[in-house]
CSV table of C-alpha atoms in Angstrom, one decimal:
chain,number,residue,atom,x,y,z
A,240,MET,CA,-1.1,2.5,-11.8
A,241,PRO,CA,-1.8,3.1,-8.1
A,242,MET,CA,-2.3,0.3,-5.6
A,243,LYS,CA,-5.3,-0.2,-3.3
A,244,ILE,CA,-5.6,-2.0,0.0
A,245,ILE,CA,-8.7,-4.2,0.3
A,246,SER,CA,-9.9,-3.2,3.7
A,247,SER,CA,-11.9,-6.3,4.4
A,248,THR,CA,-8.7,-8.4,4.2
A,249,CYS,CA,-6.3,-5.9,5.8
A,250,THR,CA,-5.1,-7.1,9.2
A,251,ALA,CA,-3.8,-3.7,10.1
A,252,CYS,CA,-0.3,-5.2,10.7
A,253,SER,CA,1.3,-1.9,9.6
A,254,ALA,CA,4.0,-3.7,7.6
A,255,CYS,CA,3.3,-1.7,4.5
A,256,GLU,CA,3.3,1.8,5.9
A,257,PRO,CA,7.0,2.3,6.5
A,258,GLU,CA,8.0,0.6,3.2
A,259,CYS,CA,6.2,3.2,1.0
A,260,PRO,CA,8.8,5.6,-0.6
A,261,ASN,CA,6.0,8.1,-1.3
A,262,VAL,CA,4.4,8.2,2.1
A,263,ALA,CA,1.1,7.2,0.5
A,264,ILE,CA,-0.1,4.7,3.1
A,265,ARG,CA,-1.8,5.6,6.4
A,266,GLU,CA,-4.0,4.1,9.0
A,267,LYS,CA,-7.7,5.0,8.9
A,268,ASN,CA,-10.5,3.5,11.0
A,269,GLY,CA,-8.5,0.4,12.0
A,270,THR,CA,-7.2,-0.5,8.5
A,271,TYR,CA,-4.7,1.0,6.1
A,272,ILE,CA,-5.4,3.0,3.0
A,273,ILE,CA,-3.3,4.2,0.0
A,274,ASP,CA,-3.6,7.7,-1.2
A,275,VAL,CA,-3.9,7.2,-5.0
A,276,LYS,CA,-2.6,10.7,-5.7
A,277,LYS,CA,0.7,9.8,-4.0
A,278,CYS,CA,1.1,6.2,-5.1
A,279,THR,CA,3.4,5.6,-8.0
A,280,ASP,CA,3.5,1.8,-7.8
A,281,CYS,CA,7.1,2.4,-6.6
A,282,VAL,CA,8.2,3.2,-10.2
A,283,GLY,CA,11.5,5.0,-10.0
A,284,HIS,CA,12.3,3.5,-6.5
A,285,PHE,CA,11.9,-0.3,-6.8
A,286,ASP,CA,11.1,-3.0,-9.3
A,287,GLU,CA,7.9,-4.0,-7.6
A,288,PRO,CA,5.5,-2.3,-5.2
A,289,GLN,CA,7.0,-2.6,-1.7
A,290,CYS,CA,3.6,-2.7,0.0
A,291,VAL,CA,2.8,-5.9,-1.9
A,292,ALA,CA,6.2,-7.3,-1.2
A,293,VAL,CA,5.8,-7.0,2.6
A,294,CYS,CA,2.1,-7.6,3.0
A,295,PRO,CA,1.5,-11.0,4.8
A,296,VAL,CA,-2.0,-11.3,3.3
A,297,ASP,CA,-2.1,-12.6,-0.3
A,298,GLY,CA,-4.3,-10.4,-2.5
A,299,CYS,CA,-4.8,-7.7,0.0
A,300,ILE,CA,-3.1,-5.1,-2.1
A,301,ILE,CA,-4.1,-4.8,-5.7
A,302,LYS,CA,-3.7,-2.4,-8.7
A,303,VAL,CA,-6.7,-0.1,-9.4
């Protein structure tokens, strides 16, 4: 199940972008977004989504 960044809580810190093994995260209009077509929830790479693991804002990145 792909992940989603809640734009209203995203601080645009960019911590998540380099951690994504699928290159599914990018900056858009001052916040970050996840391409749901590329996001695999890090299955096959890690035990948990790396974007969630590094995000400093609790609840900013959720499953859709």
